[in-house]
Tab-separated table of C-alpha atoms and ligand atoms in Angstrom:
chain	number	residue	atom	x	y	z
A	562	MET	CA	88.512	77.552	65.148
A	563	ASN	CA	86.685	75.250	62.789
A	564	LEU	CA	84.200	72.665	64.029
A	565	SER	CA	86.754	69.824	64.251
A	566	GLU	CA	89.070	71.954	66.386
A	567	ARG	CA	86.259	73.095	68.677
A	568	ASP	CA	85.227	69.436	68.973
A	569	LEU	CA	88.693	68.327	70.062
A	570	ALA	CA	88.739	71.054	72.709
A	571	VAL	CA	85.659	69.722	74.502
A	572	ILE	CA	84.640	66.246	73.315
A	573	TRP	CA	85.681	62.672	74.091
A	574	HIS	CA	84.613	60.292	71.284
A	575	PRO	CA	83.457	56.649	71.571
A	576	TYR	CA	85.938	53.838	70.867
A	577	THR	CA	88.575	56.439	70.002
A	578	GLN	CA	92.154	56.816	71.220
A	579	MET	CA	92.015	60.596	71.446
A	580	LYS	CA	95.797	60.981	71.465
A	581	THR	CA	96.310	59.570	67.982
A	582	ALA	CA	92.890	60.032	66.399
A	583	GLN	CA	92.507	62.188	63.305
A	584	PRO	CA	90.193	65.194	63.801
A	585	PRO	CA	86.556	64.096	63.389
A	586	ILE	CA	84.824	64.882	60.092
A	587	PRO	CA	82.171	67.535	60.691
A	588	ILE	CA	78.870	66.365	59.199
A	589	VAL	CA	76.157	68.969	58.799
A	590	ARG	CA	73.474	67.285	56.705
A	591	GLY	CA	72.153	63.881	55.642
A	592	GLU	CA	69.969	62.724	52.782
A	593	GLY	CA	69.284	59.192	51.550
A	594	THR	CA	72.379	57.026	51.920
A	595	CYS	CA	74.630	60.108	52.075
A	596	VAL	CA	75.923	62.547	54.657
A	597	PHE	CA	77.598	65.869	53.784
A	598	ASP	CA	80.425	67.686	55.540
A	599	GLU	CA	80.862	71.417	56.191
A	600	ASP	CA	82.475	71.941	52.798
A	601	GLY	CA	79.730	70.066	50.983
A	602	LYS	CA	81.771	66.886	50.442
A	603	LYS	CA	79.470	63.887	50.101
A	604	TYR	CA	80.020	60.531	51.852
A	605	ILE	CA	78.058	57.359	51.091
A	606	ASP	CA	77.231	55.833	54.470
A	607	ALA	CA	78.045	52.206	53.612
A	608	VAL	CA	77.958	51.123	57.273
A	609	SER	CA	74.580	52.691	58.055
A	610	SER	CA	76.180	54.923	60.732
A	611	TRP	CA	77.241	52.093	63.050
A	612	TRP	CA	74.499	49.788	61.742
A	613	VAL	CA	71.517	51.858	62.868
A	614	ASN	CA	70.223	53.497	59.710
A	615	ILE	CA	67.871	51.438	57.563
A	616	HIS	CA	65.852	53.898	55.439
A	617	GLY	CA	68.433	56.620	54.755
A	618	HIS	CA	69.285	59.842	56.571
A	619	SER	CA	66.767	62.514	57.581
A	620	HIS	CA	63.970	60.545	55.978
A	621	PRO	CA	61.146	63.039	55.325
A	622	TYR	CA	58.387	60.673	56.478
A	623	ILE	CA	60.099	59.869	59.801
A	624	ALA	CA	60.974	63.558	60.247
A	625	GLN	CA	57.349	64.553	59.739
A	626	LYS	CA	56.027	61.969	62.227
A	627	VAL	CA	58.639	62.977	64.803
A	628	ALA	CA	57.833	66.691	64.335
A	629	GLU	CA	54.092	66.045	64.781
A	630	GLN	CA	54.758	64.048	67.926
A	631	LEU	CA	57.037	66.730	69.379
A	632	THR	CA	54.306	69.345	69.265
A	633	ARG	CA	51.661	66.924	70.621
A	634	LEU	CA	53.497	65.201	73.522
A	635	GLU	CA	57.264	65.131	73.935
A	636	HIS	CA	57.429	62.914	77.021
A	637	VAL	CA	55.474	61.624	79.979
A	638	ILE	CA	56.442	59.455	82.943
A	639	PHE	CA	55.807	55.801	82.024
A	640	ALA	CA	55.164	54.366	85.494
A	641	GLY	CA	51.460	54.772	86.159
A	642	PHE	CA	50.911	56.465	82.775
A	643	THR	CA	50.836	55.423	79.142
A	644	HIS	CA	50.407	57.026	75.718
A	645	PRO	CA	49.145	55.993	72.255
A	646	GLY	CA	52.551	55.548	70.574
A	647	ALA	CA	53.871	53.109	73.177
A	648	VAL	CA	50.757	50.938	72.934
A	649	GLU	CA	50.515	51.009	69.143
A	650	LEU	CA	54.205	50.223	68.705
A	651	ALA	CA	54.005	47.237	71.086
A	652	GLU	CA	50.859	45.958	69.343
A	653	ARG	CA	52.324	46.277	65.871
A	654	LEU	CA	55.751	44.845	66.713
A	655	LEU	CA	54.466	41.888	68.733
A	656	ALA	CA	52.231	41.078	65.749
A	657	ILE	CA	55.268	40.522	63.492
A	658	LEU	CA	57.526	38.765	66.043
A	659	PRO	CA	57.386	35.018	66.795
A	660	ASP	CA	53.899	34.479	68.194
A	661	ASN	CA	55.111	33.568	71.699
A	662	GLN	CA	56.307	37.164	72.257
A	663	LYS	CA	53.571	38.794	74.347
A	664	LYS	CA	54.940	41.745	76.345
A	665	ALA	CA	57.112	44.749	75.500
A	666	PHE	CA	59.472	46.530	77.926
A	667	TYR	CA	60.976	49.788	76.668
A	668	SER	CA	64.398	51.229	77.461
A	669	ASP	CA	66.981	53.531	75.905
A	670	ASN	CA	69.488	51.645	73.733
A	671	GLY	CA	70.839	48.209	72.855
A	672	SER	CA	72.862	47.748	76.031
A	673	THR	CA	69.907	48.590	78.260
A	674	ALA	CA	67.671	46.264	76.244
A	675	ILE	CA	70.218	43.531	77.098
A	676	GLU	CA	70.380	44.531	80.785
A	677	VAL	CA	66.591	44.220	80.977
A	678	ALA	CA	66.685	40.795	79.288
A	679	ILE	CA	69.350	39.486	81.686
A	680	LYS	CA	67.504	40.817	84.717
A	681	MET	CA	64.235	39.271	83.481
A	682	CYS	CA	65.917	35.859	83.206
A	683	LEU	CA	67.790	35.974	86.500
A	684	GLN	CA	64.779	37.228	88.419
A	685	TYR	CA	62.476	34.768	86.654
A	686	TRP	CA	64.345	31.923	88.370
A	687	HIS	CA	64.713	33.894	91.619
A	688	ASN	CA	60.962	34.517	91.738
A	689	LYS	CA	60.350	30.808	91.145
A	690	GLY	CA	62.710	29.969	94.032
A	691	GLU	CA	65.202	28.116	91.817
A	692	GLN	CA	68.964	28.573	92.006
A	693	ARG	CA	69.862	29.225	88.394
A	694	THR	CA	72.347	32.077	88.204
A	695	LYS	CA	74.756	31.178	85.410
A	696	ILE	CA	74.528	32.577	81.915
A	697	LEU	CA	75.666	30.867	78.740
A	698	ALA	CA	77.077	32.964	75.875
A	699	PHE	CA	79.248	32.613	72.796
A	700	LYS	CA	82.950	33.351	72.790
A	701	ASN	CA	83.632	36.685	71.046
A	702	ALA	CA	80.058	37.787	71.660
A	703	TYR	CA	79.236	41.470	71.843
A	704	HIS	CA	76.100	42.556	73.673
A	705	GLY	CA	76.938	46.119	74.700
A	706	ASP	CA	79.059	48.291	76.967
A	707	THR	CA	77.212	48.506	80.289
A	708	PHE	CA	78.445	46.110	82.990
A	709	GLY	CA	75.863	43.374	82.576
A	710	ALA	CA	76.075	43.532	78.784
A	711	MET	CA	79.878	43.548	79.011
A	712	SER	CA	79.811	40.536	81.316
A	713	VAL	CA	77.941	38.412	78.782
A	714	SER	CA	80.280	39.626	76.012
A	715	GLY	CA	83.510	37.850	75.145
A	716	ARG	CA	86.564	38.891	77.146
A	717	SER	CA	88.625	41.121	74.877
A	718	ALA	CA	90.612	44.343	74.662
A	719	PHE	CA	87.268	46.110	75.148
A	720	THR	CA	86.717	44.509	78.565
A	721	ALA	CA	90.312	44.002	79.795
A	722	ALA	CA	90.298	46.858	82.333
A	723	PHE	CA	87.167	45.451	83.972
A	724	ASP	CA	87.537	41.668	83.640
A	725	SER	CA	87.908	41.045	87.380
A	726	LEU	CA	84.628	42.856	88.044
A	727	LEU	CA	82.497	41.141	85.391
A	728	PHE	CA	80.230	38.324	86.534
A	729	GLU	CA	81.128	34.810	85.560
A	730	VAL	CA	79.699	33.515	82.316
A	731	GLU	CA	79.998	30.122	80.601
A	732	PHE	CA	81.365	30.746	77.119
A	733	ILE	CA	80.961	28.219	74.311
A	734	ASP	CA	82.354	28.121	70.777
A	735	LEU	CA	80.229	29.003	67.799
A	736	PRO	CA	78.521	25.846	66.528
A	737	THR	CA	79.945	23.921	63.560
A	738	ASP	CA	79.245	20.481	62.072
A	739	ASP	CA	82.129	19.145	64.144
A	740	ASN	CA	81.405	20.570	67.579
A	741	VAL	CA	77.643	20.924	67.814
A	742	ASP	CA	77.181	17.612	69.641
A	743	SER	CA	79.828	18.444	72.195
A	744	LEU	CA	78.239	21.883	72.731
A	745	LYS	CA	74.952	20.122	73.461
A	746	SER	CA	76.648	17.948	76.088
A	747	GLN	CA	78.272	21.008	77.644
A	748	ILE	CA	74.830	22.586	77.950
A	749	SER	CA	73.273	19.438	79.396
A	750	HIS	CA	76.095	19.194	81.909
A	751	LEU	CA	75.462	22.753	83.179
A	752	LYS	CA	71.732	22.900	82.698
A	753	SER	CA	70.565	22.947	86.325
A	754	GLN	CA	72.678	26.087	86.931
A	755	LEU	CA	71.922	27.873	83.668
A	756	ALA	CA	69.451	30.760	83.800
A	757	CYS	CA	69.682	31.554	80.121
A	758	PHE	CA	71.577	31.418	76.851
A	759	ILE	CA	72.193	34.775	75.189
A	760	PHE	CA	73.291	34.935	71.555
A	761	GLU	CA	73.662	37.136	68.508
A	762	PRO	CA	71.674	35.168	65.920
A	763	LEU	CA	73.601	34.164	62.742
A	764	VAL	CA	76.082	37.070	62.822
A	765	GLN	CA	78.492	38.281	65.498
A	766	GLY	CA	78.797	41.882	64.363
A	767	SER	CA	81.494	43.452	66.526
A	768	ALA	CA	83.610	40.294	66.505
A	769	GLY	CA	84.191	40.959	62.786
A	770	MET	CA	80.922	39.933	61.100
A	771	ILE	CA	81.566	36.316	62.095
A	772	MET	CA	78.742	34.140	60.750
A	773	TYR	CA	77.390	30.715	61.616
A	774	GLU	CA	74.663	28.550	60.211
A	775	ALA	CA	70.983	28.836	61.055
A	776	ARG	CA	70.593	25.059	61.314
A	777	HIS	CA	73.250	24.960	64.051
A	778	LEU	CA	71.591	27.815	65.909
A	779	GLU	CA	68.333	25.881	65.641
A	780	THR	CA	69.998	22.795	67.158
A	781	LEU	CA	71.343	24.782	70.121
A	782	MET	CA	68.096	26.690	70.691
A	783	ALA	CA	66.002	23.517	70.565
A	784	HIS	CA	68.416	21.805	72.947
A	785	CYS	CA	68.306	24.687	75.458
A	786	LYS	CA	64.518	24.673	75.268
A	787	ARG	CA	64.465	20.941	76.093
A	788	GLU	CA	66.847	21.536	79.003
A	789	GLY	CA	64.773	24.413	80.417
A	790	VAL	CA	67.379	27.093	79.635
A	791	LEU	CA	65.771	30.431	78.658
A	792	LEU	CA	66.765	31.884	75.285
A	793	ILE	CA	67.706	35.559	74.828
A	794	ASP	CA	67.816	36.457	71.143
A	795	ASP	CA	69.870	39.665	70.788
A	796	GLU	CA	68.437	41.189	67.590
A	797	VAL	CA	69.873	44.633	68.342
A	798	PHE	CA	71.969	44.422	65.161
A	799	THR	CA	70.154	41.769	63.106
A	800	GLY	CA	66.587	43.030	63.622
A	801	PHE	CA	64.598	44.816	60.905
A	802	GLY	CA	65.805	43.137	57.752
A	803	ARG	CA	69.588	42.988	58.095
A	804	THR	CA	69.756	39.235	57.509
A	805	GLY	CA	67.367	39.344	54.552
A	806	LYS	CA	64.351	38.340	56.661
A	807	PRO	CA	62.584	40.715	59.066
A	808	PHE	CA	64.333	39.161	62.094
A	809	ALA	CA	67.225	36.719	62.235
A	810	CYS	CA	65.105	34.322	64.289
A	811	ASN	CA	62.871	33.969	61.225
A	812	HIS	CA	65.650	31.697	59.896
A	813	VAL	CA	64.990	29.120	62.687
A	814	GLN	CA	61.924	27.289	64.023
A	815	THR	CA	62.505	27.390	67.779
A	816	GLN	CA	61.145	30.569	69.328
A	817	PRO	CA	63.283	32.592	71.738
A	818	ASP	CA	61.880	33.475	75.171
A	819	ILE	CA	63.191	37.029	75.087
A	820	MET	CA	64.176	39.336	72.229
A	821	CYS	CA	66.182	42.577	72.303
A	822	PHE	CA	65.985	45.429	69.794
A	823	SER	CA	67.557	48.818	69.267
A	824	LYS	CA	69.733	50.089	66.358
A	825	GLY	CA	67.237	49.888	63.433
A	826	LEU	CA	64.186	50.201	65.716
A	827	THR	CA	63.793	53.951	65.120
A	828	GLY	CA	65.191	53.628	61.586
A	829	GLY	CA	68.419	55.095	62.951
A	830	THR	CA	66.747	58.320	64.021
A	831	MET	CA	67.381	58.256	67.765
A	832	ALA	CA	68.280	56.086	70.732
A	833	PHE	CA	65.655	53.593	71.844
A	834	GLY	CA	65.570	50.066	73.240
A	835	LEU	CA	63.007	47.326	73.478
A	836	THR	CA	62.940	43.945	75.217
A	837	THR	CA	60.052	41.577	74.506
A	838	CYS	CA	59.191	38.372	76.367
A	839	THR	CA	56.778	35.476	76.634
A	840	GLN	CA	53.684	35.337	78.813
A	841	GLU	CA	55.449	32.681	80.901
A	842	ILE	CA	58.276	35.043	81.858
A	843	TYR	CA	55.902	37.923	82.493
A	844	ASN	CA	53.720	35.715	84.695
A	845	ALA	CA	56.660	34.857	86.964
A	846	PHE	CA	56.678	38.499	88.097
A	847	LEU	CA	52.933	38.650	88.902
A	848	SER	CA	52.458	38.387	92.643
A	849	ASP	CA	50.924	39.965	95.732
A	850	ASP	CA	54.500	39.994	96.991
A	851	LYS	CA	56.004	43.320	95.870
A	852	MET	CA	59.479	41.761	96.011
A	853	LYS	CA	58.659	39.912	92.777
A	854	THR	CA	58.363	43.167	90.789
A	855	LEU	CA	60.827	43.859	87.985
A	856	PHE	CA	62.555	46.853	89.556
A	857	HIS	CA	63.920	48.380	86.413
A	858	GLY	CA	63.153	51.563	84.519
A	859	HIS	CA	64.785	54.514	82.839
A	860	SER	CA	63.747	58.156	83.056
A	861	TYR	CA	62.909	58.185	79.357
A	862	THR	CA	61.182	54.797	79.213
A	863	ALA	CA	58.887	54.606	76.139
A	864	ASN	CA	59.691	58.170	75.080
A	865	PRO	CA	56.808	59.223	72.791
A	866	VAL	CA	59.122	60.803	70.205
A	867	ALA	CA	61.168	57.596	69.960
A	868	CYS	CA	57.907	55.635	69.641
A	869	ALA	CA	56.778	57.949	66.813
A	870	ALA	CA	60.104	57.490	65.002
A	871	SER	CA	59.807	53.709	65.443
A	872	LEU	CA	56.226	53.605	64.152
A	873	ALA	CA	57.205	55.667	61.102
A	874	SER	CA	60.226	53.429	60.501
A	875	LEU	CA	57.987	50.369	60.816
A	876	ASP	CA	55.582	51.788	58.195
A	877	LEU	CA	58.512	52.157	55.796
A	878	PHE	CA	59.943	48.762	56.724
A	879	LEU	CA	56.668	46.958	55.993
A	880	ASP	CA	56.315	48.664	52.596
A	881	THR	CA	56.881	46.062	49.872
A	882	ALA	CA	59.357	48.417	48.170
A	883	THR	CA	61.679	48.042	51.191
A	884	GLN	CA	61.629	44.246	51.036
A	885	GLN	CA	62.383	44.500	47.305
A	886	ASN	CA	65.354	46.758	48.084
A	887	ILE	CA	66.602	44.270	50.675
A	888	ASP	CA	66.306	41.414	48.157
A	889	LYS	CA	68.160	43.523	45.603
A	890	ILE	CA	71.057	44.223	48.010
A	891	VAL	CA	71.275	40.523	48.899
A	892	ALA	CA	71.478	39.540	45.215
A	893	ARG	CA	73.960	42.286	44.312
A	894	HIS	CA	76.238	41.385	47.252
A	895	GLU	CA	76.151	37.750	46.101
A	896	ALA	CA	77.120	38.697	42.563
A	897	PHE	CA	79.934	40.978	43.768
A	898	ALA	CA	81.300	38.337	46.146
A	899	GLU	CA	81.289	35.852	43.289
A	900	LYS	CA	83.258	38.300	41.153
A	901	ILE	CA	86.049	39.020	43.656
A	902	LYS	CA	86.236	35.806	45.652
A	903	ASP	CA	89.312	34.509	43.855
A	904	HIS	CA	91.259	37.760	44.095
A	905	LYS	CA	94.610	37.073	45.746
A	906	ARG	CA	94.002	39.754	48.400
A	907	ILE	CA	90.715	38.187	49.538
A	908	ALA	CA	91.522	35.668	52.272
A	909	THR	CA	87.871	34.842	52.767
A	910	TYR	CA	84.453	36.439	52.456
A	911	ARG	CA	81.032	35.793	53.957
A	912	GLN	CA	77.511	37.074	53.546
A	913	THR	CA	74.297	36.973	55.511
A	914	GLY	CA	71.497	38.956	53.903
A	915	THR	CA	72.488	42.590	53.405
A	916	ILE	CA	75.800	42.135	55.270
A	917	LEU	CA	78.849	41.341	53.139
A	918	ALA	CA	82.235	40.941	54.879
A	919	MET	CA	85.612	40.428	53.205
A	920	GLU	CA	88.817	39.508	54.985
A	921	TRP	CA	91.949	41.019	53.537
A	922	GLU	CA	94.883	38.666	53.084
A	923	THR	CA	97.647	39.896	55.410
A	924	GLY	CA	100.182	37.077	55.152
A	925	ASN	CA	102.309	36.964	58.280
A	926	ASN	CA	103.304	40.571	58.121
A	927	THR	CA	101.777	41.834	61.344
A	928	SER	CA	103.228	45.341	61.131
A	929	TYR	CA	101.590	45.685	57.767
A	930	PHE	CA	98.416	44.297	59.291
A	931	SER	CA	98.387	46.897	62.048
A	932	ASN	CA	98.183	49.843	59.683
A	933	LEU	CA	96.121	48.127	56.988
A	934	ARG	CA	92.912	49.067	58.751
A	935	ASP	CA	93.790	52.773	58.759
A	936	LYS	CA	94.987	52.650	55.156
A	937	LEU	CA	91.720	51.099	54.013
A	938	TYR	CA	89.622	53.439	56.130
A	939	HIS	CA	91.261	56.529	54.610
A	940	PHE	CA	91.317	55.113	51.089
A	941	PHE	CA	87.526	54.826	51.177
A	942	LEU	CA	86.999	58.154	52.951
A	943	ASP	CA	88.996	59.874	50.194
A	944	LYS	CA	86.590	58.342	47.717
A	945	GLY	CA	83.619	59.610	49.717
A	946	ILE	CA	82.639	56.219	51.165
A	947	ILE	CA	82.270	55.467	54.858
A	948	LEU	CA	83.508	51.927	55.471
A	949	ARG	CA	84.963	51.160	58.903
A	950	PRO	CA	87.117	48.045	58.677
A	951	LEU	CA	87.290	45.850	61.780
A	952	GLY	CA	91.021	45.087	61.617
A	953	ASN	CA	91.566	43.491	58.210
A	954	ILE	CA	87.844	42.866	57.701
A	955	ILE	CA	85.885	45.186	55.435
A	956	TYR	CA	82.132	44.972	55.553
A	957	ILE	CA	79.301	46.692	53.692
A	958	LEU	CA	75.913	47.018	55.315
A	959	PRO	CA	74.092	49.847	53.629
A	960	PRO	CA	70.776	51.547	54.321
A	961	TYR	CA	68.153	49.637	52.309
A	962	CYS	CA	67.428	52.657	50.093
A	963	ILE	CA	70.907	52.471	48.539
A	964	THR	CA	70.767	52.860	44.738
A	965	ASP	CA	72.326	50.570	42.162
A	966	ALA	CA	74.678	53.380	41.142
A	967	GLU	CA	75.854	53.830	44.748
A	968	LEU	CA	76.413	50.085	45.133
A	969	ASP	CA	78.364	50.058	41.843
A	970	TYR	CA	80.525	52.915	43.125
A	971	ILE	CA	81.303	51.115	46.416
A	972	TYR	CA	82.045	47.787	44.706
A	973	ALA	CA	84.346	49.525	42.196
A	974	ALA	CA	86.210	51.266	45.029
A	975	ILE	CA	86.711	47.930	46.797
A	976	GLU	CA	88.090	46.381	43.608
A	977	GLN	CA	90.434	49.309	43.242
A	978	ALA	CA	91.567	48.897	46.861
A	979	LEU	CA	92.188	45.195	46.222
A	980	ASP	CA	94.414	46.040	43.282
A	981	THR	CA	96.308	48.964	44.773
A	982	ILE	CA	96.637	48.705	48.563
B	167	PLP	C1	75.339	47.432	69.136
B	167	PLP	C2	74.933	46.183	69.814
B	167	PLP	C3	74.513	46.177	71.159
B	167	PLP	C4	74.561	47.416	72.018
B	167	PLP	O1	73.717	48.426	71.578
B	167	PLP	P1	74.034	49.944	71.993
B	167	PLP	O2	72.819	50.687	71.558
B	167	PLP	O3	75.271	50.345	71.251
B	167	PLP	O4	74.215	49.969	73.473
B	167	PLP	C5	74.046	44.989	71.689
B	167	PLP	N1	74.024	43.851	70.962
B	167	PLP	C6	74.427	43.820	69.685
B	167	PLP	C7	74.352	42.534	68.921
B	167	PLP	C8	74.923	44.968	69.066
B	167	PLP	O5	75.379	44.914	67.805
């Protein structure tokens, strides 16, 4: 049996209907923006392996730092103990976040970073003796797959089997010029019950790279702040340069109370999660009463190897060459969008920083629409490009080290798809 066949005998894949799925492509090696299969076929990873990879695959500097850490200290319990990587990473990250972020809580992935944020907010009010138990979120939001994270995500096909078990959340529309005032009134109306507002800043990734304006986010954040509603900024996807600036919240003035990170945190090397918060939130848990403790923790909290990968990734991220690469991708995406925007197959396109999304015109032909995604997916795979359309939406979000030649190749393939599919 080859690797794909052995896989299908024993493995259940994420977000995959195993009955109809094609056999998985066996990847054995990665380098730069590319991964290579068993037969040596090369694929350009134009979606950064589900949005996690920022510096390219198997980066030698991250690999070296991880290897050194593994032979020094692989793991240690994080209740009652600490280690240099956890402290240094918190110090260095807090220094580049909005200056109200004062404490770091580590976990394992994006969903757990969200769970921690929600629990911090709910217990903040509980510890203060105030009845604020409702959470405000955007329609179509995606914050992860654990139950709390699912609850604050939009109700969709992803959640349908569990809807009756998810806690109640107040969902509002994304802000526009037309509705932003009415959203503010909705918030004011609910304010005494609202514990927090959780949002994906500027871009709703899983919803289909849906984007909204920073000035509207600023209006909503400032309004929540005035109304005493805590702000959870979910930077799991947008953190570490995706939107062109280090963090999406750098596009607004109002500072969030809590921030969540994962995906790019380790540069895409391994699972890790981080939730940061203000001194004010942290202080609400300080007490002689043990019941006010944040009773949350994971076996691998602050894993030293994950901290080492994150510190190495941060070194690379703060290198001026990386910011130049980000600026280059932003400019090249803009130029490409300009070139294809009037193509008859482009219904609409949008860009925030290094993320470029294009919606394919589908007319009213829904049967065509249903297999368009698979057609596009395989068209690009054949050309050695990993693009995973969300329905009829194609998006490119490459590792920042992508070369001009690789970008040219991807853009040319998209133009060819526009003309032939
Ligand atoms: C991916 C994602 C999550 C969940 O992270 P996982 O590590 O997949 O659990 C949460 N929020 C946003 C905005 C995401 O894109």
